[in-house]
Coordinates of C-alpha atoms in Angstrom, one line a residue:
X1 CA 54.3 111.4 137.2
X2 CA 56.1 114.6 136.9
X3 CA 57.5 116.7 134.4
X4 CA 61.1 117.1 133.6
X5 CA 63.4 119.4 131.5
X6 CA 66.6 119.2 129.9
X7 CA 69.1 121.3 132.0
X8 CA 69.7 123.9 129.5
X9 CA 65.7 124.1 129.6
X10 CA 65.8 125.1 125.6
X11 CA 63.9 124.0 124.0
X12 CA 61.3 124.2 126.2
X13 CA 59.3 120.9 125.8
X14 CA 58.3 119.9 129.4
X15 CA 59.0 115.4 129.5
X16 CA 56.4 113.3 131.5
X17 CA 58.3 111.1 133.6
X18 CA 57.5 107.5 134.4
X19 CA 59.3 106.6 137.5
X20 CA 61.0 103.2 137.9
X21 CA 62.2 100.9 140.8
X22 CA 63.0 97.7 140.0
X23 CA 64.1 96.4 136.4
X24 CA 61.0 95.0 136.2
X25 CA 59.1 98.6 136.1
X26 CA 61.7 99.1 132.6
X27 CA 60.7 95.7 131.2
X28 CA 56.9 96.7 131.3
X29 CA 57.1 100.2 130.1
X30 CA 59.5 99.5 127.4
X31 CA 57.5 96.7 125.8
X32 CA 54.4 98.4 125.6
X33 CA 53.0 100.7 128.3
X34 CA 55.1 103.8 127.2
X35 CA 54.2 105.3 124.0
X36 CA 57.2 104.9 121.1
X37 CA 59.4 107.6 120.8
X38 CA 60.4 106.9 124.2
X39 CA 63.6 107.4 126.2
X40 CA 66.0 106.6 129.2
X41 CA 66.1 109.8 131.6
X42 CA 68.6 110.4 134.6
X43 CA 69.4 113.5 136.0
X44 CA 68.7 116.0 133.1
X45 CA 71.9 117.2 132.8
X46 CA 72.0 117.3 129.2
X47 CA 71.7 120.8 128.1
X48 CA 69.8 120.5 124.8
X49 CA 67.4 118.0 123.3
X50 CA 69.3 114.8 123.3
X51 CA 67.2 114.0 126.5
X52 CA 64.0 114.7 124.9
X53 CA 62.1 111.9 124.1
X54 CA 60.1 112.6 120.7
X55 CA 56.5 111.3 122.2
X56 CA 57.8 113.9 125.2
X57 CA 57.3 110.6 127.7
X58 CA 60.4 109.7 129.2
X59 CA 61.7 106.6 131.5
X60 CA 62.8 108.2 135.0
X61 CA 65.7 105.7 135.9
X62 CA 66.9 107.0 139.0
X63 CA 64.5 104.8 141.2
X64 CA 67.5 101.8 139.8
X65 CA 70.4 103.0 141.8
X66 CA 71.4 100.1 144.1
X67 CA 75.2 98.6 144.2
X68 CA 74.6 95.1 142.9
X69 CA 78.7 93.8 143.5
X70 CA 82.0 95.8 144.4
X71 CA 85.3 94.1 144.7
X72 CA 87.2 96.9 146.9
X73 CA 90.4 94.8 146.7
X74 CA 90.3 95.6 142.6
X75 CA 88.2 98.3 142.5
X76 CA 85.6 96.7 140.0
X77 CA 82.1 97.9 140.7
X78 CA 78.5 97.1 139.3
X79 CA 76.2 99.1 139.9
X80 CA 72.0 100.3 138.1
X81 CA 71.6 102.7 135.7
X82 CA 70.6 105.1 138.5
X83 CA 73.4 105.1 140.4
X84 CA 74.9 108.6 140.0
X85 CA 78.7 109.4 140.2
X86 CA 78.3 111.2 143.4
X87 CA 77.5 108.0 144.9
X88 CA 79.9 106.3 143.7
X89 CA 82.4 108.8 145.3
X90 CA 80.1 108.4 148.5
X91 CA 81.0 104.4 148.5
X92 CA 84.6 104.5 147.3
X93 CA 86.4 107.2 148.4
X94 CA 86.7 106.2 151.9
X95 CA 88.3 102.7 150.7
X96 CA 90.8 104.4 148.5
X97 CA 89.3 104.5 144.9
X98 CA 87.3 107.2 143.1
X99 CA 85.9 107.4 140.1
X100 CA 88.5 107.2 136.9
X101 CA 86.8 110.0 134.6
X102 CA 84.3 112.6 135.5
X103 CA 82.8 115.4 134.0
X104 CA 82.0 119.0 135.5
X105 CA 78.7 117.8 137.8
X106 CA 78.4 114.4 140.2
X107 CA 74.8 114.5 139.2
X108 CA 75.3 112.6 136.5
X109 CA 73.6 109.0 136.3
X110 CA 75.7 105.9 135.0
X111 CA 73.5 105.3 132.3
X112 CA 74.1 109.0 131.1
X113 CA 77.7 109.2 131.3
X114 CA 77.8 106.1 129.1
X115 CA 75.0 107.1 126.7
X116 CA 76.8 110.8 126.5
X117 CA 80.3 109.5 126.8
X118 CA 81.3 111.8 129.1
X119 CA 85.4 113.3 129.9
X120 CA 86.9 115.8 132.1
X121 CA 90.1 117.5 132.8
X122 CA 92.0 114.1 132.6
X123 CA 91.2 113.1 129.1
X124 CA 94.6 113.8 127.9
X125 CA 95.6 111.0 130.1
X126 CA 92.7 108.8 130.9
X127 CA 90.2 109.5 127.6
X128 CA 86.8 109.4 128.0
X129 CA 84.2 107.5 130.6
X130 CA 83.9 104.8 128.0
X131 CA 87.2 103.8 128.6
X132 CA 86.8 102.2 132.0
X133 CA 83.6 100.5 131.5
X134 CA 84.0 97.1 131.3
X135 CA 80.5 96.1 130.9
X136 CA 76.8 96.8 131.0
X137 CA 73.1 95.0 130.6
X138 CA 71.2 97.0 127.6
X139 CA 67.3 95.8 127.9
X140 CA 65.7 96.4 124.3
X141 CA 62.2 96.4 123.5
X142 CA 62.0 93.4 121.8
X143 CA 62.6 91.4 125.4
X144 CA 66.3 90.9 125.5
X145 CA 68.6 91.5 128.0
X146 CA 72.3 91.7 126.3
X147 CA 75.4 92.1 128.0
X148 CA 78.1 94.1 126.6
X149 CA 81.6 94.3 126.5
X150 CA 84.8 94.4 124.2
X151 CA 84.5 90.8 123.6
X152 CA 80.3 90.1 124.1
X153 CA 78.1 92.1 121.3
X154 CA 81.1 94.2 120.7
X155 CA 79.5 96.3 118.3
X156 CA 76.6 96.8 120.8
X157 CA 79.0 97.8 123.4
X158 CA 80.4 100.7 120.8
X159 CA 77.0 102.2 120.0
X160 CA 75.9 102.5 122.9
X161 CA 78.8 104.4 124.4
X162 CA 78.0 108.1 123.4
X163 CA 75.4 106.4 121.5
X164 CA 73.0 109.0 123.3
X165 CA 70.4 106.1 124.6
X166 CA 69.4 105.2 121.6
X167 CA 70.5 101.8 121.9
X168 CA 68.5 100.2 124.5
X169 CA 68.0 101.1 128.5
X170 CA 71.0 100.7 129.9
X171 CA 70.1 98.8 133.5
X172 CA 73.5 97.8 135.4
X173 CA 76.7 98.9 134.4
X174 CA 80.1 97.2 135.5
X175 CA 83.2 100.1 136.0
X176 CA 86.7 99.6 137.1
X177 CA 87.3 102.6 139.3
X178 CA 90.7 104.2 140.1
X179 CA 93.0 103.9 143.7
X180 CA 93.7 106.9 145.2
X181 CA 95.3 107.7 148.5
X182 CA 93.5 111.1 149.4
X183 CA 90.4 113.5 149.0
X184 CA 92.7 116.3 148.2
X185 CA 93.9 117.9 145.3
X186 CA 97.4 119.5 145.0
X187 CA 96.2 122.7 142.8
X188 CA 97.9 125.1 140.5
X189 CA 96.9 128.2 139.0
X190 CA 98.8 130.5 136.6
X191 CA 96.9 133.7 135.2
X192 CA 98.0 134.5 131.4
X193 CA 97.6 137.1 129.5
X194 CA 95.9 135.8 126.5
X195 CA 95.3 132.8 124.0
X196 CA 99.2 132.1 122.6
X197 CA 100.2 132.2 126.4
X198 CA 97.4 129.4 127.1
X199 CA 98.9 127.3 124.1
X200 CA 102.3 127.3 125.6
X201 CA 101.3 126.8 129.2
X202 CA 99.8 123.5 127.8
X203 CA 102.3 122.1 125.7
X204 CA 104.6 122.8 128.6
X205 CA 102.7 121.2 131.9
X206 CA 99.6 119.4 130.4
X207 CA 101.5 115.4 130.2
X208 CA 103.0 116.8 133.6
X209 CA 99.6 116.9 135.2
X210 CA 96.5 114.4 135.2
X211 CA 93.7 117.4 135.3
X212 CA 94.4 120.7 133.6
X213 CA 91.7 122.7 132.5
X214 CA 91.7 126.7 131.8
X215 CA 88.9 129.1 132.3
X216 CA 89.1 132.1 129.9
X217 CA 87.1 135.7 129.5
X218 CA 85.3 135.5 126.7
X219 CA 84.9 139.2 126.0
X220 CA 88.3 140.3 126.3
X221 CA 89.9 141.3 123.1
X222 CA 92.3 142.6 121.0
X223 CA 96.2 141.5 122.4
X224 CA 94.1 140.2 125.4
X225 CA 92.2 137.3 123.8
X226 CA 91.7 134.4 125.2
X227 CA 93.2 135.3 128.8
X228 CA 92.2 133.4 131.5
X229 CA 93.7 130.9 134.4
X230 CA 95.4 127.6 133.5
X231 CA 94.9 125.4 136.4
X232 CA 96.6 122.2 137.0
X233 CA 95.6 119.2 138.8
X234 CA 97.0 116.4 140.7
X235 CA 95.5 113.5 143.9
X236 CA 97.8 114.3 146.9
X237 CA 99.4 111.0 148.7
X238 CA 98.5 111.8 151.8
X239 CA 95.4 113.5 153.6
X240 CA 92.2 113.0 154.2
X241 CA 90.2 110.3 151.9
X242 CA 86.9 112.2 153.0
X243 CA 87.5 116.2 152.3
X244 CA 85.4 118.5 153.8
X245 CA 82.2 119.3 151.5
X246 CA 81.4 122.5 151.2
X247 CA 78.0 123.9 152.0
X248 CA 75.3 124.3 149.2
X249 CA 73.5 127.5 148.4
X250 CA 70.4 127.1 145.7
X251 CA 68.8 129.0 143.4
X252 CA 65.1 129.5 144.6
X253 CA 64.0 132.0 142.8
X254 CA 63.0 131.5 138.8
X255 CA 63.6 135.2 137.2
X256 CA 61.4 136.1 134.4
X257 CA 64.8 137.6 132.8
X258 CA 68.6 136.3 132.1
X259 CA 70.7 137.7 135.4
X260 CA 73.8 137.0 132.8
X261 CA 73.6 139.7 130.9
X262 CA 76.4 142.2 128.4
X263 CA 77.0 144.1 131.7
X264 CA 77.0 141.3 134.7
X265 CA 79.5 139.3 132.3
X266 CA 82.0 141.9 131.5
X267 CA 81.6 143.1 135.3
X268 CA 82.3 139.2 136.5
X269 CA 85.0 138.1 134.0
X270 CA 86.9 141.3 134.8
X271 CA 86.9 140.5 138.5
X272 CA 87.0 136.9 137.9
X273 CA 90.7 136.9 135.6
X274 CA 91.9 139.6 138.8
X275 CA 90.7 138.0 141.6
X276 CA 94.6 135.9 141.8
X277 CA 97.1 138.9 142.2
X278 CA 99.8 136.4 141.8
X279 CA 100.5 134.9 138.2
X280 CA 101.1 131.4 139.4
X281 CA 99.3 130.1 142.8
X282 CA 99.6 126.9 144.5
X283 CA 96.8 125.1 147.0
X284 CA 95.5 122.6 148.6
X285 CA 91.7 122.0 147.8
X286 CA 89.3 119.3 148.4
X287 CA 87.7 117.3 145.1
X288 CA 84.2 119.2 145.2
X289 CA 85.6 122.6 144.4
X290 CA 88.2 121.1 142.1
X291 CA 85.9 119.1 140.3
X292 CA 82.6 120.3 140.8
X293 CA 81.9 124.2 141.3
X294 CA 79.0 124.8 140.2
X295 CA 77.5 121.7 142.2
X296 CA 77.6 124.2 144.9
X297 CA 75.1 126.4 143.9
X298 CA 71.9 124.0 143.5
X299 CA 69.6 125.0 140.0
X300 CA 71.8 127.5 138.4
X301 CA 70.6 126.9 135.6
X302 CA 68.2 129.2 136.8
X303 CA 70.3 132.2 136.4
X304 CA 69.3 132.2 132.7
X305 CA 66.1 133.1 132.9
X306 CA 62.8 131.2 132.1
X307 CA 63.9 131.2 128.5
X308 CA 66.9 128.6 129.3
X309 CA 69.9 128.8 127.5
X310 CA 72.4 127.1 125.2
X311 CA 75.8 125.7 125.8
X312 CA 77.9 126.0 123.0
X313 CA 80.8 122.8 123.3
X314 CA 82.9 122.5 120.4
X315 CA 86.5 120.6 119.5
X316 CA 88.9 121.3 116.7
X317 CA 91.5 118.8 115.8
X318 CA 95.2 119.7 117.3
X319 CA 96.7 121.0 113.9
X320 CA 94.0 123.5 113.8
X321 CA 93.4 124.9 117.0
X322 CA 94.9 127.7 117.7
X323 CA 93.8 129.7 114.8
X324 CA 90.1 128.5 115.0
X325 CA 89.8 129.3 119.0
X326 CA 91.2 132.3 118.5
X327 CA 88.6 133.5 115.8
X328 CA 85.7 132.2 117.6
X329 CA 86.6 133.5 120.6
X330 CA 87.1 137.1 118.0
X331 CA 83.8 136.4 117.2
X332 CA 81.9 135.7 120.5
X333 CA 83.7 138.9 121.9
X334 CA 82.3 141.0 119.4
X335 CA 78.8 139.7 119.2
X336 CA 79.1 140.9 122.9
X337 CA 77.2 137.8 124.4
X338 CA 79.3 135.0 126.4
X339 CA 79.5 133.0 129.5
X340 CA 80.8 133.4 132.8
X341 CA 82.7 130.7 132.8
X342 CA 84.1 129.6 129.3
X343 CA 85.7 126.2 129.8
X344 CA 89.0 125.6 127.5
X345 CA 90.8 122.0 127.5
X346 CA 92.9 119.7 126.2
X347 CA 91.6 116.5 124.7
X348 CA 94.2 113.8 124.1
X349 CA 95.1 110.8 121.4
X350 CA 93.1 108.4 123.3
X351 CA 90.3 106.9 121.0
X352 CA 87.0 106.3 122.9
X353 CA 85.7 102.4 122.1
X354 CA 82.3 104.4 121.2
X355 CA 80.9 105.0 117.7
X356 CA 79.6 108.8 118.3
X357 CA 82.2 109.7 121.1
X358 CA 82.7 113.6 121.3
X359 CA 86.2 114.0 122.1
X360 CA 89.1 114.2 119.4
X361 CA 92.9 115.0 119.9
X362 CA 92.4 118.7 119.8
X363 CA 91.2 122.3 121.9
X364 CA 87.4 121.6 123.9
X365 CA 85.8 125.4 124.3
X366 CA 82.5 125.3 126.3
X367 CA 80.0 128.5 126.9
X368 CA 76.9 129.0 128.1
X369 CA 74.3 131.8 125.8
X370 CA 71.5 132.9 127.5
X371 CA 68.6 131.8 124.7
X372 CA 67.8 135.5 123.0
X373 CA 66.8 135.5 119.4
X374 CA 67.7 136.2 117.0
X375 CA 71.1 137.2 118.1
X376 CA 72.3 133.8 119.0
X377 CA 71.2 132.3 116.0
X378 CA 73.2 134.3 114.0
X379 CA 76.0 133.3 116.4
X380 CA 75.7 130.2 116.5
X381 CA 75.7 129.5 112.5
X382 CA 78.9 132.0 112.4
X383 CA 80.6 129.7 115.1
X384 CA 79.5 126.3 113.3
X385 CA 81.3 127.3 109.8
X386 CA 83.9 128.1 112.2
X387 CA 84.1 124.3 113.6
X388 CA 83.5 122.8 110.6
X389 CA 86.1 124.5 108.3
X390 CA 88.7 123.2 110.6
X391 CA 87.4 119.9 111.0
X392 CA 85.6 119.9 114.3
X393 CA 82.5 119.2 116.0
X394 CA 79.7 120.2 118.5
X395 CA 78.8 117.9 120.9
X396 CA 75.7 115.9 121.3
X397 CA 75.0 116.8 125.2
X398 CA 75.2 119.8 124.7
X399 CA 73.3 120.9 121.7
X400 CA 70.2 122.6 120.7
X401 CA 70.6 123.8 117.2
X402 CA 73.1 121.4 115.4
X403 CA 72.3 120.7 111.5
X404 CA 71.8 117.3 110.1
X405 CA 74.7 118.1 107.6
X406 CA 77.3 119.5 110.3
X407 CA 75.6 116.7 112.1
X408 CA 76.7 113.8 109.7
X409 CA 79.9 115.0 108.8
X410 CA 80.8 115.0 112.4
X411 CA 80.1 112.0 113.5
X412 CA 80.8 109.6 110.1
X413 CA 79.4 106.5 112.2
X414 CA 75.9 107.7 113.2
X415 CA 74.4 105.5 110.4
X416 CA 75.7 102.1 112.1
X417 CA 74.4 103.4 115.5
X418 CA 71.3 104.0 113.8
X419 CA 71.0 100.6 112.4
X420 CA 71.3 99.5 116.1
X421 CA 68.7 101.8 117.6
X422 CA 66.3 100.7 119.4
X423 CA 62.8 101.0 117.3
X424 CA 60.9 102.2 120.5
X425 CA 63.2 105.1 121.3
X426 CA 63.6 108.5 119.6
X427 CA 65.0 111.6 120.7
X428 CA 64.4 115.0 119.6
X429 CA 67.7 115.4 118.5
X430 CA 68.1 112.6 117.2
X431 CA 64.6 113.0 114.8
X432 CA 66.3 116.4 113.9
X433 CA 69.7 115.4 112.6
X434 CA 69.4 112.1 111.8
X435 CA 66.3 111.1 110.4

């Protein structure tokens, strides 16, 4: 057995891990061996403590990550738990399809992107992982093995997606995967000056585009705020299915202090908004570094310090946005702490099938604190009045700190996913906002 953290490695409650092979290793610990409190773990790339399990012993479910049946003439593909969306790329993408929704990181298990619900730069065209799951096996502790879908224990099937693995342990999941013709990606960038310009860019280009997505300094200020780079996205027609992966560096070292600090951030943003002299740039680039930066550089998460560190992801509905970003990005300039890269997006009308699904038709901003109290506590409570004034909400994968009230409010349905939760699994998040 060996210890495991959540990626954000705050708080820092180290998990022992249970490894499993075969279904039959998830039958046995479920139903008895493993203590309850319990819980389904993949890669730990959930930032808070919605992969904590509350008895701090986790299921390790990555040992389950065999193809079970693929249908390459439809694309339709069943897969374990385990199977993580960098393989599936690994399978598919030489046969034309790849995968229909992904998130900032391939090392995401299937399990997790259904228990987490997770969306990228398409969700104002494709919505949310959920979406293109057509089915998956949900073992419960009492001995059953359901299978769920739209039409078979519908309301299963709803709780569970973004229902934070609450629900059961997921074991095979069944996902209808998109055709594509190449491994490339026909990229555009424009650099603008601050948060009104950002607005504008995307109600001009973001139906034009499947993948847009902005990065913005989050310490500029004043007429600056909120500049950044809107980049667009689109799969070329032609080229080669199989783009060249870049090489991988890794973070070896575990400092005893954040290397993100007031003066490395201001220092990198400043570079980072200059670094494209021209105000709108067009390329060629392969999936990884369009999709997946920061896969490059293996355990960044170690940048932060032993201490870990908090993402802060929120969403504010579409009538409210721009007046809400704009004052928490006023805010998190002036508190002097932010992120080296502060993710802004689009989220479209597209209504996830899950209860507790993150996205709403509105503005996504994402940053990463380094954890230092009690600065960021004081930040974080100024920032979640912020959100919930304008009728937003944090999300679940990302969270460390959320209140119960905020909490409910958000997420209206969380009683009915309740009802359906498993009795031998508990998360720490869930204990703290829900029971």
């Amino acid at each position: 057995m060996k210890g495991r953290q959540s990626w954000g490695r705050y708080p820092p409650r180290l998990q022992i891990a249970e490894q499993v092979a075969w279904p039959e290793d998830v039958s046995r610990l479920l139903m008895g061996r493993t203590p309850a409190g319990t819980l389904a773990y993949g890669c730990g790339r959930s930032y808070g403590d919605s992969c904590l399990a509350d008895s701090d012993r986790v299921i390790h479910m990555r040992g389950l990550d065999r193809v079970i049946d693929v249908d390459w003439e439809t694309g339709v593909i069943r897969a374990q738990a385990g199977f993580t969306l960098g393989d599936i790329i690994e399978v598919s993408l030489l046969r034309g399809w790849f995968l229909p929704v992904t998130p900032g990181t391939k090392f995401v298990t299937l399990g997790g992107a259904i228990a987490n619900d997770v969306h990228g730069k398409n969700h104002h065209t494709q919505g949310t992982f959920g979406q293109h799951v057509l089915e998956f096996t949900l073992h419960r502790s009492d001995g059953s093995l359901l299978t769920c879908s739209r039409c078979e224990n519908s309301e299963m099937f709803a709780a569970t997606i973004g229902g934070l693995g609450l629900t059961g342990i997921i074991q095979t999941v069944t996902l209808q995967l998109r055709r594509v013709r190449s491994g490339m990606i026909a990229q555009r960038s424009i650099r603008f000056g601050n948060l009104r310009e950002f607005f504008g860019l995307s109600s001009e280009h973001d139906l034009a585009h499947e993948y847009t997505v902005a990065w913005v300094d989050c310490l500029a200020s004043g007429s600056r705020l909120g500049r950044g780079h809107y980049i667009m996205g689109d799969h070329r027609l032609t080229g080669p299915r199989r783009a060249a992966s870049p090489g991988r560096l890794s973070m070896f070292i575990d400092p005893p202090f954040p290397l993100i600090n007031q003066l490395s951030l201001r220092t990198f943003n400043s570079l980072y908004y200059h670094r494209q002299r021209e105000t709108d740039k067009r390329q060629i680039v392969g999936y990884d570094p369009f999709f997946y930066p920061l896969d490059k550089l293996l355990n960044w998460n170690r940048m932060y310090g032993r201490r870990g560190f908090q993402q802060y992801q929120c969403v504010v509905p579409h009538a409210n946005a721009e007046a809400a970003i704009a004052e928490i990005l006023r805010r998190i300039s002036e508190s002097g702490m932010g992120s080296f890269l502060a993710v802004l997006k689009q989220c479209g009308p597209m209504q996830s099938p899950g209860m507790m699904s993150f996205p709403l038709h509105g503005t996504s901003l994402a940053l990463d604190f380094a954890q230092r109290e009690p600065a960021i506590s004081r930040l974080f409570a100024i920032l979640d009045e912020l959100v919930h004034e304008a009728g937003g909400r944090l999300y679940p994968a990302k969270d460390a700190h959320m209140g119960a009230a905020h909490f409910r409010a958000a997420y209206p349905q969380w009683q009915q996913v309740e009802a359906l939760r498993d009795p031998a699994l508990m998360s720490k998040f869930w204990k703290r906002v829900a029971q």
